[in-house]
């Protein structure tokens, strides 16, 4: 913030039920303890592997978890967002149009057919002062 950067947070969800997603949202809100944010609080669910506790979560349940997380965040007066990528494969995207989306899509051609508010267009970017690859995003608030 001292450098003028807008801040937000994302939470890497491992919820397998709506109640767990709500608990995760409340956990994030509790940790923020009123800290002001200029950017959204993001629900991030990614496929980890067949060994993960989330491996067998249905598309419907995962989508309901994303909605529940966002509704808890919104009820607290904060801005929710959902992190999505075509390779995640489980979110029912047409049911999530009400929520801002942060799209991870690393291609030179836009193939995503849903609305998005932020685009992570590479995971191999460079930033002076940071060693190694970084994600680079464009935000369209």
PDB file of N, CA, C and O in Angstrom, residues 82-139:
ATOM      1  N   UNK A  82     -14.441 -14.711  -8.319  1.00  0.00           N
ATOM      2  CA  UNK A  82     -14.134 -16.131  -8.482  1.00  0.00           C
ATOM      3  C   UNK A  82     -13.007 -16.273  -9.502  1.00  0.00           C
ATOM      4  O   UNK A  82     -13.079 -15.714 -10.600  1.00  0.00           O
ATOM      5  N   UNK A  83     -11.977 -17.013  -9.121  1.00  0.00           N
ATOM      6  CA  UNK A  83     -10.845 -17.304 -10.008  1.00  0.00           C
ATOM      7  C   UNK A  83     -11.223 -18.512 -10.852  1.00  0.00           C
ATOM      8  O   UNK A  83     -11.615 -19.549 -10.315  1.00  0.00           O
ATOM      9  N   UNK A  84     -11.153 -18.367 -12.171  1.00  0.00           N
ATOM     10  CA  UNK A  84     -11.557 -19.439 -13.073  1.00  0.00           C
ATOM     11  C   UNK A  84     -10.484 -19.684 -14.129  1.00  0.00           C
ATOM     12  O   UNK A  84      -9.719 -18.779 -14.459  1.00  0.00           O
ATOM     13  N   UNK A  85     -10.461 -20.901 -14.623  1.00  0.00           N
ATOM     14  CA  UNK A  85      -9.585 -21.252 -15.741  1.00  0.00           C
ATOM     15  C   UNK A  85     -10.216 -22.420 -16.478  1.00  0.00           C
ATOM     16  O   UNK A  85     -10.821 -23.293 -15.855  1.00  0.00           O
ATOM     17  N   UNK A  86     -10.096 -22.449 -17.794  1.00  0.00           N
ATOM     18  CA  UNK A  86     -10.705 -23.538 -18.557  1.00  0.00           C
ATOM     19  C   UNK A  86     -10.254 -24.922 -18.106  1.00  0.00           C
ATOM     20  O   UNK A  86     -11.026 -25.873 -18.149  1.00  0.00           O
ATOM     21  N   UNK A  87      -9.032 -25.056 -17.630  1.00  0.00           N
ATOM     22  CA  UNK A  87      -8.531 -26.371 -17.247  1.00  0.00           C
ATOM     23  C   UNK A  87      -9.011 -26.818 -15.865  1.00  0.00           C
ATOM     24  O   UNK A  87      -8.818 -27.950 -15.481  1.00  0.00           O
ATOM     25  N   UNK A  88      -9.662 -25.930 -15.099  1.00  0.00           N
ATOM     26  CA  UNK A  88     -10.221 -26.358 -13.812  1.00  0.00           C
ATOM     27  C   UNK A  88     -11.348 -27.352 -14.053  1.00  0.00           C
ATOM     28  O   UNK A  88     -11.474 -28.333 -13.345  1.00  0.00           O
ATOM     29  N   UNK A  89     -12.205 -27.061 -15.026  1.00  0.00           N
ATOM     30  CA  UNK A  89     -13.166 -28.014 -15.527  1.00  0.00           C
ATOM     31  C   UNK A  89     -14.373 -28.349 -14.684  1.00  0.00           C
ATOM     32  O   UNK A  89     -15.224 -29.086 -15.134  1.00  0.00           O
ATOM     33  N   UNK A  90     -14.505 -27.848 -13.469  1.00  0.00           N
ATOM     34  CA  UNK A  90     -15.608 -28.292 -12.624  1.00  0.00           C
ATOM     35  C   UNK A  90     -16.652 -27.217 -12.342  1.00  0.00           C
ATOM     36  O   UNK A  90     -17.770 -27.552 -11.999  1.00  0.00           O
ATOM     37  N   UNK A  91     -16.323 -25.977 -12.440  1.00  0.00           N
ATOM     38  CA  UNK A  91     -17.294 -24.921 -12.156  1.00  0.00           C
ATOM     39  C   UNK A  91     -18.330 -24.842 -13.280  1.00  0.00           C
ATOM     40  O   UNK A  91     -17.987 -24.916 -14.463  1.00  0.00           O
ATOM     41  N   UNK A  92     -19.593 -24.682 -12.914  1.00  0.00           N
ATOM     42  CA  UNK A  92     -20.657 -24.466 -13.891  1.00  0.00           C
ATOM     43  C   UNK A  92     -20.711 -22.958 -14.127  1.00  0.00           C
ATOM     44  O   UNK A  92     -21.379 -22.211 -13.406  1.00  0.00           O
ATOM     45  N   UNK A  93     -19.966 -22.514 -15.099  1.00  0.00           N
ATOM     46  CA  UNK A  93     -19.708 -21.090 -15.291  1.00  0.00           C
ATOM     47  C   UNK A  93     -20.961 -20.272 -15.558  1.00  0.00           C
ATOM     48  O   UNK A  93     -21.062 -19.135 -15.099  1.00  0.00           O
ATOM     49  N   UNK A  94     -21.936 -20.838 -16.258  1.00  0.00           N
ATOM     50  CA  UNK A  94     -23.148 -20.062 -16.540  1.00  0.00           C
ATOM     51  C   UNK A  94     -23.936 -19.751 -15.274  1.00  0.00           C
ATOM     52  O   UNK A  94     -24.753 -18.835 -15.262  1.00  0.00           O
ATOM     53  N   UNK A  95     -23.676 -20.466 -14.187  1.00  0.00           N
ATOM     54  CA  UNK A  95     -24.340 -20.187 -12.911  1.00  0.00           C
ATOM     55  C   UNK A  95     -23.591 -19.133 -12.081  1.00  0.00           C
ATOM     56  O   UNK A  95     -24.046 -18.771 -11.001  1.00  0.00           O
ATOM     57  N   UNK A  96     -22.460 -18.666 -12.583  1.00  0.00           N
ATOM     58  CA  UNK A  96     -21.619 -17.749 -11.812  1.00  0.00           C
ATOM     59  C   UNK A  96     -21.518 -16.359 -12.425  1.00  0.00           C
ATOM     60  O   UNK A  96     -20.701 -15.548 -11.995  1.00  0.00           O
ATOM     61  N   UNK A  97     -22.353 -16.064 -13.405  1.00  0.00           N
ATOM     62  CA  UNK A  97     -22.279 -14.775 -14.097  1.00  0.00           C
ATOM     63  C   UNK A  97     -22.557 -13.587 -13.193  1.00  0.00           C
ATOM     64  O   UNK A  97     -22.193 -12.464 -13.525  1.00  0.00           O
ATOM     65  N   UNK A  98     -23.194 -13.816 -12.060  1.00  0.00           N
ATOM     66  CA  UNK A  98     -23.510 -12.727 -11.125  1.00  0.00           C
ATOM     67  C   UNK A  98     -22.255 -12.201 -10.421  1.00  0.00           C
ATOM     68  O   UNK A  98     -22.241 -11.088  -9.900  1.00  0.00           O
ATOM     69  N   UNK A  99     -21.198 -12.994 -10.424  1.00  0.00           N
ATOM     70  CA  UNK A  99     -19.992 -12.647  -9.664  1.00  0.00           C
ATOM     71  C   UNK A  99     -18.854 -12.280 -10.613  1.00  0.00           C
ATOM     72  O   UNK A  99     -18.675 -12.900 -11.661  1.00  0.00           O
ATOM     73  N   UNK A 100     -18.063 -11.280 -10.237  1.00  0.00           N
ATOM     74  CA  UNK A 100     -16.886 -10.960 -11.041  1.00  0.00           C
ATOM     75  C   UNK A 100     -15.977 -12.189 -11.142  1.00  0.00           C
ATOM     76  O   UNK A 100     -15.888 -12.980 -10.204  1.00  0.00           O
ATOM     77  N   UNK A 101     -15.337 -12.328 -12.294  1.00  0.00           N
ATOM     78  CA  UNK A 101     -14.449 -13.466 -12.513  1.00  0.00           C
ATOM     79  C   UNK A 101     -13.052 -13.006 -12.889  1.00  0.00           C
ATOM     80  O   UNK A 101     -12.877 -12.050 -13.645  1.00  0.00           O
ATOM     81  N   UNK A 102     -12.090 -13.722 -12.350  1.00  0.00           N
ATOM     82  CA  UNK A 102     -10.675 -13.511 -12.647  1.00  0.00           C
ATOM     83  C   UNK A 102     -10.258 -14.719 -13.474  1.00  0.00           C
ATOM     84  O   UNK A 102     -10.191 -15.831 -12.979  1.00  0.00           O
ATOM     85  N   UNK A 103     -10.026 -14.497 -14.743  1.00  0.00           N
ATOM     86  CA  UNK A 103      -9.750 -15.560 -15.699  1.00  0.00           C
ATOM     87  C   UNK A 103      -8.257 -15.805 -15.854  1.00  0.00           C
ATOM     88  O   UNK A 103      -7.502 -14.876 -16.144  1.00  0.00           O
ATOM     89  N   UNK A 104      -7.851 -17.062 -15.689  1.00  0.00           N
ATOM     90  CA  UNK A 104      -6.488 -17.474 -16.029  1.00  0.00           C
ATOM     91  C   UNK A 104      -6.565 -18.165 -17.385  1.00  0.00           C
ATOM     92  O   UNK A 104      -7.174 -19.225 -17.518  1.00  0.00           O
ATOM     93  N   UNK A 105      -6.001 -17.546 -18.405  1.00  0.00           N
ATOM     94  CA  UNK A 105      -6.010 -18.107 -19.755  1.00  0.00           C
ATOM     95  C   UNK A 105      -4.756 -17.634 -20.461  1.00  0.00           C
ATOM     96  O   UNK A 105      -4.616 -16.455 -20.760  1.00  0.00           O
ATOM     97  N   UNK A 106      -3.843 -18.550 -20.677  1.00  0.00           N
ATOM     98  CA  UNK A 106      -2.532 -18.213 -21.223  1.00  0.00           C
ATOM     99  C   UNK A 106      -2.488 -18.566 -22.705  1.00  0.00           C
ATOM    100  O   UNK A 106      -1.926 -19.580 -23.110  1.00  0.00           O
ATOM    101  N   UNK A 107      -3.088 -17.715 -23.501  1.00  0.00           N
ATOM    102  CA  UNK A 107      -3.131 -17.945 -24.936  1.00  0.00           C
ATOM    103  C   UNK A 107      -3.177 -16.605 -25.653  1.00  0.00           C
ATOM    104  O   UNK A 107      -3.643 -15.613 -25.090  1.00  0.00           O
ATOM    105  N   UNK A 108      -2.712 -16.593 -26.874  1.00  0.00           N
ATOM    106  CA  UNK A 108      -2.737 -15.366 -27.656  1.00  0.00           C
ATOM    107  C   UNK A 108      -4.100 -15.059 -28.238  1.00  0.00           C
ATOM    108  O   UNK A 108      -4.346 -13.967 -28.728  1.00  0.00           O
ATOM    109  N   UNK A 109      -5.018 -16.021 -28.180  1.00  0.00           N
ATOM    110  CA  UNK A 109      -6.357 -15.849 -28.745  1.00  0.00           C
ATOM    111  C   UNK A 109      -7.396 -16.041 -27.652  1.00  0.00           C
ATOM    112  O   UNK A 109      -7.373 -17.044 -26.939  1.00  0.00           O
ATOM    113  N   UNK A 110      -8.304 -15.087 -27.515  1.00  0.00           N
ATOM    114  CA  UNK A 110      -9.342 -15.181 -26.490  1.00  0.00           C
ATOM    115  C   UNK A 110     -10.383 -16.207 -26.920  1.00  0.00           C
ATOM    116  O   UNK A 110     -11.040 -16.041 -27.947  1.00  0.00           O
ATOM    117  N   UNK A 111     -10.530 -17.260 -26.128  1.00  0.00           N
ATOM    118  CA  UNK A 111     -11.488 -18.320 -26.426  1.00  0.00           C
ATOM    119  C   UNK A 111     -12.536 -18.472 -25.335  1.00  0.00           C
ATOM    120  O   UNK A 111     -13.425 -19.302 -25.454  1.00  0.00           O
ATOM    121  N   UNK A 112     -12.442 -17.675 -24.299  1.00  0.00           N
ATOM    122  CA  UNK A 112     -13.366 -17.766 -23.163  1.00  0.00           C
ATOM    123  C   UNK A 112     -14.670 -17.089 -23.534  1.00  0.00           C
ATOM    124  O   UNK A 112     -14.672 -15.947 -23.997  1.00  0.00           O
ATOM    125  N   UNK A 113     -15.800 -17.742 -23.334  1.00  0.00           N
ATOM    126  CA  UNK A 113     -17.078 -17.209 -23.803  1.00  0.00           C
ATOM    127  C   UNK A 113     -17.906 -16.516 -22.730  1.00  0.00           C
ATOM    128  O   UNK A 113     -19.024 -16.094 -22.984  1.00  0.00           O
ATOM    129  N   UNK A 114     -17.360 -16.402 -21.522  1.00  0.00           N
ATOM    130  CA  UNK A 114     -18.092 -15.768 -20.441  1.00  0.00           C
ATOM    131  C   UNK A 114     -17.462 -14.418 -20.109  1.00  0.00           C
ATOM    132  O   UNK A 114     -16.310 -14.158 -20.433  1.00  0.00           O
ATOM    133  N   UNK A 115     -18.217 -13.592 -19.407  1.00  0.00           N
ATOM    134  CA  UNK A 115     -17.700 -12.300 -18.970  1.00  0.00           C
ATOM    135  C   UNK A 115     -16.601 -12.511 -17.925  1.00  0.00           C
ATOM    136  O   UNK A 115     -16.690 -13.415 -17.104  1.00  0.00           O
ATOM    137  N   UNK A 116     -15.578 -11.690 -17.972  1.00  0.00           N
ATOM    138  CA  UNK A 116     -14.555 -11.710 -16.927  1.00  0.00           C
ATOM    139  C   UNK A 116     -14.136 -10.280 -16.626  1.00  0.00           C
ATOM    140  O   UNK A 116     -14.289  -9.392 -17.452  1.00  0.00           O
ATOM    141  N   UNK A 117     -13.638 -10.081 -15.414  1.00  0.00           N
ATOM    142  CA  UNK A 117     -13.272  -8.750 -14.956  1.00  0.00           C
ATOM    143  C   UNK A 117     -11.764  -8.558 -14.829  1.00  0.00           C
ATOM    144  O   UNK A 117     -11.287  -7.430 -14.780  1.00  0.00           O
ATOM    145  N   UNK A 118     -11.051  -9.663 -14.723  1.00  0.00           N
ATOM    146  CA  UNK A 118      -9.599  -9.611 -14.655  1.00  0.00           C
ATOM    147  C   UNK A 118      -9.071 -10.789 -15.476  1.00  0.00           C
ATOM    148  O   UNK A 118      -9.662 -11.867 -15.467  1.00  0.00           O
ATOM    149  N   UNK A 119      -7.975 -10.540 -16.191  1.00  0.00           N
ATOM    150  CA  UNK A 119      -7.400 -11.574 -17.054  1.00  0.00           C
ATOM    151  C   UNK A 119      -5.941 -11.799 -16.676  1.00  0.00           C
ATOM    152  O   UNK A 119      -5.110 -10.898 -16.798  1.00  0.00           O
ATOM    153  N   UNK A 120      -5.655 -12.996 -16.220  1.00  0.00           N
ATOM    154  CA  UNK A 120      -4.281 -13.428 -15.985  1.00  0.00           C
ATOM    155  C   UNK A 120      -3.831 -14.073 -17.292  1.00  0.00           C
ATOM    156  O   UNK A 120      -4.209 -15.190 -17.599  1.00  0.00           O
ATOM    157  N   UNK A 121      -3.049 -13.323 -18.069  1.00  0.00           N
ATOM    158  CA  UNK A 121      -2.732 -13.761 -19.420  1.00  0.00           C
ATOM    159  C   UNK A 121      -1.399 -14.496 -19.552  1.00  0.00           C
ATOM    160  O   UNK A 121      -1.102 -15.041 -20.611  1.00  0.00           O
ATOM    161  N   UNK A 122      -0.610 -14.517 -18.473  1.00  0.00           N
ATOM    162  CA  UNK A 122       0.631 -15.287 -18.501  1.00  0.00           C
ATOM    163  C   UNK A 122       1.042 -15.657 -17.087  1.00  0.00           C
ATOM    164  O   UNK A 122       0.706 -14.962 -16.127  1.00  0.00           O
ATOM    165  N   UNK A 123       1.755 -16.753 -16.991  1.00  0.00           N
ATOM    166  CA  UNK A 123       2.353 -17.153 -15.711  1.00  0.00           C
ATOM    167  C   UNK A 123       3.879 -17.121 -15.823  1.00  0.00           C
ATOM    168  O   UNK A 123       4.586 -17.578 -14.937  1.00  0.00           O
ATOM    169  N   UNK A 124       4.374 -16.562 -16.922  1.00  0.00           N
ATOM    170  CA  UNK A 124       5.817 -16.494 -17.139  1.00  0.00           C
ATOM    171  C   UNK A 124       6.281 -15.056 -17.365  1.00  0.00           C
ATOM    172  O   UNK A 124       7.238 -14.810 -18.089  1.00  0.00           O
ATOM    173  N   UNK A 125       5.590 -14.117 -16.730  1.00  0.00           N
ATOM    174  CA  UNK A 125       5.974 -12.719 -16.851  1.00  0.00           C
ATOM    175  C   UNK A 125       7.207 -12.395 -16.026  1.00  0.00           C
ATOM    176  O   UNK A 125       7.661 -13.204 -15.209  1.00  0.00           O
ATOM    177  N   UNK A 126       7.728 -11.215 -16.257  1.00  0.00           N
ATOM    178  CA  UNK A 126       8.870 -10.743 -15.468  1.00  0.00           C
ATOM    179  C   UNK A 126       8.547  -9.364 -14.910  1.00  0.00           C
ATOM    180  O   UNK A 126       7.861  -8.560 -15.550  1.00  0.00           O
ATOM    181  N   UNK A 127       9.036  -9.130 -13.708  1.00  0.00           N
ATOM    182  CA  UNK A 127       8.851  -7.856 -13.031  1.00  0.00           C
ATOM    183  C   UNK A 127      10.189  -7.477 -12.415  1.00  0.00           C
ATOM    184  O   UNK A 127      10.795  -8.297 -11.706  1.00  0.00           O
ATOM    185  N   UNK A 128      10.682  -6.265 -12.689  1.00  0.00           N
ATOM    186  CA  UNK A 128      11.956  -5.853 -12.082  1.00  0.00           C
ATOM    187  C   UNK A 128      11.909  -5.995 -10.562  1.00  0.00           C
ATOM    188  O   UNK A 128      10.926  -5.608  -9.921  1.00  0.00           O
ATOM    189  N   UNK A 129      12.928  -6.616 -10.010  1.00  0.00           N
ATOM    190  CA  UNK A 129      13.018  -6.790  -8.567  1.00  0.00           C
ATOM    191  C   UNK A 129      12.488  -8.124  -8.075  1.00  0.00           C
ATOM    192  O   UNK A 129      12.647  -8.457  -6.907  1.00  0.00           O
ATOM    193  N   UNK A 130      11.856  -8.883  -8.964  1.00  0.00           N
ATOM    194  CA  UNK A 130      11.352 -10.210  -8.588  1.00  0.00           C
ATOM    195  C   UNK A 130      12.111 -11.253  -9.392  1.00  0.00           C
ATOM    196  O   UNK A 130      12.170 -11.189 -10.620  1.00  0.00           O
ATOM    197  N   UNK A 131      12.669 -12.220  -8.702  1.00  0.00           N
ATOM    198  CA  UNK A 131      13.406 -13.294  -9.354  1.00  0.00           C
ATOM    199  C   UNK A 131      12.433 -14.396  -9.735  1.00  0.00           C
ATOM    200  O   UNK A 131      11.635 -14.844  -8.912  1.00  0.00           O
ATOM    201  N   UNK A 132      12.472 -14.831 -10.989  1.00  0.00           N
ATOM    202  CA  UNK A 132      11.609 -15.916 -11.453  1.00  0.00           C
ATOM    203  C   UNK A 132      10.358 -15.408 -12.144  1.00  0.00           C
ATOM    204  O   UNK A 132      10.115 -14.206 -12.258  1.00  0.00           O
ATOM    205  N   UNK A 133       9.566 -16.367 -12.607  1.00  0.00           N
ATOM    206  CA  UNK A 133       8.328 -16.061 -13.319  1.00  0.00           C
ATOM    207  C   UNK A 133       7.261 -15.517 -12.384  1.00  0.00           C
ATOM    208  O   UNK A 133       7.178 -15.920 -11.228  1.00  0.00           O
ATOM    209  N   UNK A 134       6.447 -14.622 -12.917  1.00  0.00           N
ATOM    210  CA  UNK A 134       5.313 -14.081 -12.168  1.00  0.00           C
ATOM    211  C   UNK A 134       4.078 -14.080 -13.067  1.00  0.00           C
ATOM    212  O   UNK A 134       4.179 -13.995 -14.283  1.00  0.00           O
ATOM    213  N   UNK A 135       2.921 -14.189 -12.432  1.00  0.00           N
ATOM    214  CA  UNK A 135       1.659 -14.041 -13.145  1.00  0.00           C
ATOM    215  C   UNK A 135       1.466 -12.558 -13.465  1.00  0.00           C
ATOM    216  O   UNK A 135       1.746 -11.700 -12.636  1.00  0.00           O
ATOM    217  N   UNK A 136       0.965 -12.286 -14.668  1.00  0.00           N
ATOM    218  CA  UNK A 136       0.676 -10.911 -15.063  1.00  0.00           C
ATOM    219  C   UNK A 136      -0.819 -10.842 -15.400  1.00  0.00           C
ATOM    220  O   UNK A 136      -1.349 -11.709 -16.086  1.00  0.00           O
ATOM    221  N   UNK A 137      -1.480  -9.814 -14.875  1.00  0.00           N
ATOM    222  CA  UNK A 137      -2.924  -9.672 -15.009  1.00  0.00           C
ATOM    223  C   UNK A 137      -3.291  -8.300 -15.532  1.00  0.00           C
ATOM    224  O   UNK A 137      -2.581  -7.331 -15.307  1.00  0.00           O
ATOM    225  N   UNK A 138      -4.459  -8.240 -16.179  1.00  0.00           N
ATOM    226  CA  UNK A 138      -5.107  -6.990 -16.554  1.00  0.00           C
ATOM    227  C   UNK A 138      -6.440  -6.954 -15.814  1.00  0.00           C
ATOM    228  O   UNK A 138      -7.171  -7.947 -15.810  1.00  0.00           O
ATOM    229  N   UNK A 139      -6.775  -5.809 -15.216  1.00  0.00           N
ATOM    230  CA  UNK A 139      -8.012  -5.689 -14.457  1.00  0.00           C
ATOM    231  C   UNK A 139      -8.928  -4.706 -15.172  1.00  0.00           C
ATOM    232  O   UNK A 139      -8.511  -3.605 -15.529  1.00  0.00           O
TER     233      UNK A 139
END
